[in-house]
């Protein structure tokens, strides 16, 4: 009979210990989605950094300068990294002249195929960065 | 004789070669003239639509390229020591 009472007491204490543990497990279940969200943003950030670090802003500004001079655009016209040469009014001859001007300005030599694939100011700046890196290495 | 009509990329390649060859001249005047002449010549013939005239303009351009390459070599053999004033870096004096 004494043993029966003993077990009942232990059961009560067990229940009491269960309650806080369940609370803890609830807290754990709440925090899990938070850690899940932060994990996905961490995965996305390196990809974004890679795209924005592709070309230095000074290079892009120099390229914009040369493009503006070549196409005789007024100084306040908006030439950004995303502007396409065709949209600015440049035909294929203008594009070749611009690439020549960039070669002279940066002291690099652009391949024939790479020159054909340049469509925006950003492409040109990235190509210039790559060639300068290869030359320096 | 049937002339070969050049493709767009061939024409652009000729343009680039002419400009590159023009860059090799050590004399400022000839360098600037070659660049100017190729740009003007290509712009003038931009709107040609007759395949015969396109082909003859292209072969004329190729002949000029050969001449320019030869002359670049010859001029470099006899380059004067004194450079043209336009090639010197500008120094601001009061």
Short mmCIF file of C-alpha atoms in Angstrom, two decimals:
data_model
loop_
_atom_site.label_atom_id
_atom_site.label_comp_id
_atom_site.label_asym_id
_atom_site.label_seq_id
_atom_site.Cartn_x
_atom_site.Cartn_y
_atom_site.Cartn_z
CA UNK A 1 0.00 0.00 0.00
CA UNK A 2 2.84 2.35 0.77
CA UNK A 3 4.33 1.64 -2.60
CA UNK A 4 1.08 2.59 -4.35
CA UNK A 5 1.08 6.01 -2.69
CA UNK A 6 4.68 6.42 -3.61
CA UNK A 7 3.97 5.87 -7.27
CA UNK A 8 1.10 8.29 -7.29
CA UNK A 9 3.33 10.98 -5.89
CA UNK A 10 5.93 10.30 -8.49
CA UNK A 11 3.34 10.46 -11.20
CA UNK A 12 2.20 13.86 -10.01
CA UNK A 13 5.75 15.14 -10.01
CA UNK A 14 6.21 13.67 -13.46
CA UNK A 15 3.21 15.59 -14.74
CA UNK A 16 4.59 18.76 -13.24
CA UNK A 17 7.88 18.20 -14.97
CA UNK A 18 6.05 17.51 -18.19
CA UNK A 19 4.32 20.89 -18.24
CA UNK A 20 7.46 23.06 -18.39
CA UNK A 21 9.03 20.72 -20.93
CA UNK A 22 5.98 21.07 -23.16
CA UNK A 23 6.28 24.82 -22.86
CA UNK A 24 9.90 24.56 -23.88
CA UNK A 25 8.99 22.44 -26.84
CA UNK A 26 6.41 25.03 -27.84
CA UNK A 27 9.04 27.73 -27.73
CA UNK A 28 11.27 25.59 -29.86
CA UNK A 29 8.55 25.08 -32.43
CA UNK A 30 7.95 28.83 -32.60
CA UNK A 31 11.60 29.67 -33.12
CA UNK A 32 12.13 27.09 -35.84
CA UNK A 33 10.38 28.99 -38.64
CA UNK A 34 12.34 32.14 -37.72
CA UNK A 35 15.62 30.31 -38.15
CA UNK A 36 14.25 28.90 -41.41
CA UNK A 37 13.54 32.38 -42.79
CA UNK A 38 16.93 33.79 -41.88
CA UNK A 39 18.56 30.79 -43.49
CA UNK A 40 16.95 31.51 -46.86
CA UNK A 41 17.94 35.20 -46.81
CA UNK A 42 21.53 34.24 -46.03
CA UNK A 43 21.53 32.00 -49.08
CA UNK A 44 20.26 34.79 -51.34
CA UNK A 45 22.67 37.52 -50.21
CA UNK A 46 25.92 36.10 -51.68
CA UNK A 47 24.29 35.88 -55.11
CA UNK A 48 23.26 39.53 -54.94
CA UNK A 49 26.74 40.62 -53.84
CA UNK A 50 28.32 38.80 -56.75
CA UNK A 51 26.27 40.73 -59.29
CA UNK A 52 26.83 44.16 -57.78
CA UNK A 53 30.60 43.68 -57.27
CA UNK A 54 31.12 42.82 -60.94
CA UNK A 55 32.34 46.24 -62.04
CA UNK A 56 33.66 49.20 -60.10
CA UNK A 57 31.55 52.36 -60.27
CA UNK A 58 34.55 54.41 -61.51
CA UNK A 59 34.86 52.07 -64.47
CA UNK A 60 31.16 52.43 -65.22
CA UNK A 61 31.38 56.24 -65.03
CA UNK A 62 34.39 56.29 -67.36
CA UNK A 63 32.53 54.07 -69.83
CA UNK A 64 29.50 56.40 -69.64
CA UNK A 65 31.76 59.39 -70.33
CA UNK A 66 33.22 57.79 -73.43
CA UNK A 67 29.79 56.71 -74.67
CA UNK A 68 28.40 60.22 -74.21
CA UNK A 69 31.33 61.77 -76.05
CA UNK A 70 31.09 59.29 -78.92
CA UNK A 71 27.35 59.64 -79.43
CA UNK A 72 27.49 63.42 -78.81
CA UNK A 73 24.86 63.22 -76.09
CA UNK A 74 24.27 66.24 -73.85
CA UNK A 75 25.90 66.10 -70.44
CA UNK A 76 22.72 65.73 -68.46
CA UNK A 77 21.34 62.74 -70.39
CA UNK A 78 20.83 59.64 -68.26
CA UNK A 79 23.47 57.05 -69.09
CA UNK A 80 23.55 54.31 -66.46
CA UNK A 81 24.88 50.77 -66.26
CA UNK A 82 21.65 49.41 -67.68
CA UNK A 83 21.38 51.63 -70.75
CA UNK A 84 21.62 49.72 -74.01
CA UNK A 85 23.72 51.18 -76.81
CA UNK A 86 20.90 50.73 -79.29
CA UNK A 87 18.53 52.62 -77.02
CA UNK A 88 20.96 55.55 -76.87
CA UNK A 89 20.96 55.79 -80.66
CA UNK A 90 24.17 53.93 -81.45
CA UNK A 91 24.39 51.68 -84.48
CA UNK A 92 26.95 48.93 -85.00
CA UNK A 93 29.61 51.33 -86.33
CA UNK A 94 29.17 53.48 -83.21
CA UNK A 95 29.52 50.40 -81.04
CA UNK A 96 32.80 49.46 -82.73
CA UNK A 97 34.10 53.02 -82.26
CA UNK A 98 33.08 52.98 -78.60
CA UNK A 99 34.89 49.67 -78.06
CA UNK A 100 37.98 51.13 -79.75
CA UNK A 101 37.82 54.18 -77.50
CA UNK A 102 37.53 51.94 -74.44
CA UNK A 103 40.51 49.88 -75.59
CA UNK A 104 42.63 53.02 -75.85
CA UNK A 105 41.40 54.47 -72.56
CA UNK A 106 42.04 51.35 -70.48
CA UNK A 107 44.99 49.95 -72.42
CA UNK A 108 43.30 46.60 -73.08
CA UNK A 109 42.65 44.56 -76.19
CA UNK A 110 39.12 43.28 -76.75
CA UNK A 111 38.52 40.04 -78.65
CA UNK A 112 36.30 40.01 -81.72
CA UNK A 113 33.63 37.74 -80.18
CA UNK A 114 33.47 39.65 -76.93
CA UNK A 115 33.07 42.90 -78.81
CA UNK A 116 30.05 41.53 -80.68
CA UNK A 117 28.33 40.52 -77.47
CA UNK A 118 28.44 43.93 -75.79
CA UNK A 119 24.91 45.33 -75.57
CA UNK A 120 24.80 47.53 -72.46
CA UNK A 121 27.16 49.82 -70.57
CA UNK A 122 27.35 47.25 -67.77
CA UNK A 123 28.54 44.54 -70.19
CA UNK A 124 31.34 46.78 -71.37
CA UNK A 125 32.38 47.66 -67.80
CA UNK A 126 32.42 43.98 -66.76
CA UNK A 127 34.47 43.01 -69.78
CA UNK A 128 36.96 45.79 -69.05
CA UNK A 129 37.30 44.65 -65.41
CA UNK A 130 37.94 41.06 -66.52
CA UNK A 131 40.60 42.09 -69.01
CA UNK A 132 42.34 44.39 -66.54
CA UNK A 133 42.36 41.56 -64.00
CA UNK A 134 43.78 39.09 -66.50
CA UNK A 135 46.44 41.54 -67.52
CA UNK A 136 47.45 42.28 -63.96
CA UNK A 137 47.51 38.62 -62.89
CA UNK B 1 32.81 38.51 -112.54
CA UNK B 2 30.48 37.83 -109.62
CA UNK B 3 31.66 39.72 -106.56
CA UNK B 4 31.35 38.34 -103.05
CA UNK B 5 28.86 40.29 -100.94
CA UNK B 6 30.28 40.65 -97.44
CA UNK B 7 28.28 39.76 -94.35
CA UNK B 8 27.60 42.25 -91.57
CA UNK B 9 30.24 40.79 -89.30
CA UNK B 10 32.85 40.87 -92.09
CA UNK B 11 32.19 44.56 -92.62
CA UNK B 12 32.50 45.24 -88.89
CA UNK B 13 35.71 43.19 -88.76
CA UNK B 14 37.16 45.26 -91.59
CA UNK B 15 36.21 48.43 -89.73
CA UNK B 16 37.94 47.25 -86.57
CA UNK B 17 41.06 46.11 -88.45
CA UNK B 18 41.35 49.47 -90.18
CA UNK B 19 41.02 51.34 -86.88
CA UNK B 20 43.54 49.04 -85.18
CA UNK B 21 46.03 49.46 -88.01
CA UNK B 22 45.52 53.23 -87.89
CA UNK B 23 46.46 53.17 -84.21
CA UNK B 24 49.87 51.67 -85.00
CA UNK B 25 51.10 54.73 -86.90
CA UNK B 26 53.61 56.67 -84.89
CA UNK B 27 52.95 59.92 -86.77
CA UNK B 28 50.06 61.85 -85.26
CA UNK B 29 48.81 63.30 -88.55
CA UNK B 30 48.62 60.02 -90.42
CA UNK B 31 47.08 58.26 -87.45
CA UNK B 32 44.32 60.82 -87.09
CA UNK B 33 43.72 60.95 -90.82
CA UNK B 34 43.36 57.16 -91.11
CA UNK B 35 40.90 57.04 -88.24
CA UNK B 36 38.88 59.93 -89.64
CA UNK B 37 38.87 58.55 -93.18
CA UNK B 38 37.72 55.07 -92.17
CA UNK B 39 34.92 56.45 -90.00
CA UNK B 40 33.76 58.86 -92.71
CA UNK B 41 34.05 56.24 -95.44
CA UNK B 42 32.04 53.63 -93.56
CA UNK B 43 29.38 56.14 -92.55
CA UNK B 44 29.00 57.39 -96.09
CA UNK B 45 28.47 53.87 -97.42
CA UNK B 46 26.12 52.88 -94.62
CA UNK B 47 22.99 53.13 -96.69
CA UNK B 48 24.14 51.13 -99.71
CA UNK B 49 21.60 48.52 -100.73
CA UNK B 50 22.89 47.42 -104.14
CA UNK B 51 24.96 44.21 -103.63
CA UNK B 52 27.39 45.18 -106.41
CA UNK B 53 28.26 48.52 -104.85
CA UNK B 54 28.50 46.91 -101.40
CA UNK B 55 30.93 44.32 -102.74
CA UNK B 56 33.09 46.92 -104.54
CA UNK B 57 33.17 49.18 -101.48
CA UNK B 58 34.22 46.19 -99.37
CA UNK B 59 37.05 45.20 -101.72
CA UNK B 60 38.18 48.85 -101.85
CA UNK B 61 38.28 48.85 -98.06
CA UNK B 62 40.31 45.63 -98.00
CA UNK B 63 42.83 47.06 -100.47
CA UNK B 64 43.17 50.16 -98.30
CA UNK B 65 43.74 47.92 -95.29
CA UNK B 66 46.63 46.18 -97.06
CA UNK B 67 48.18 49.53 -97.98
CA UNK B 68 47.78 50.82 -94.41
CA UNK B 69 49.41 47.72 -92.92
CA UNK B 70 52.39 48.02 -95.26
CA UNK B 71 52.79 51.71 -94.62
CA UNK B 72 52.60 51.23 -90.86
CA UNK B 73 55.65 48.98 -91.08
CA UNK B 74 57.52 51.37 -93.40
CA UNK B 75 56.76 54.40 -91.26
CA UNK B 76 57.87 52.67 -88.11
CA UNK B 77 61.26 51.98 -89.75
CA UNK B 78 61.85 55.68 -90.35
CA UNK B 79 60.04 57.20 -87.40
CA UNK B 80 61.39 60.63 -86.48
CA UNK B 81 62.76 61.00 -82.98
CA UNK B 82 60.89 64.23 -82.33
CA UNK B 83 57.24 63.54 -81.71
CA UNK B 84 54.49 65.83 -82.87
CA UNK B 85 53.43 68.37 -80.27
CA UNK B 86 49.94 66.91 -80.21
CA UNK B 87 51.30 63.66 -78.82
CA UNK B 88 53.01 65.28 -75.88
CA UNK B 89 51.16 65.42 -72.61
CA UNK B 90 49.75 68.90 -72.01
CA UNK B 91 51.59 70.78 -69.27
CA UNK B 92 49.80 73.81 -67.86
CA UNK B 93 52.05 76.84 -67.77
CA UNK B 94 50.98 80.28 -66.53
#
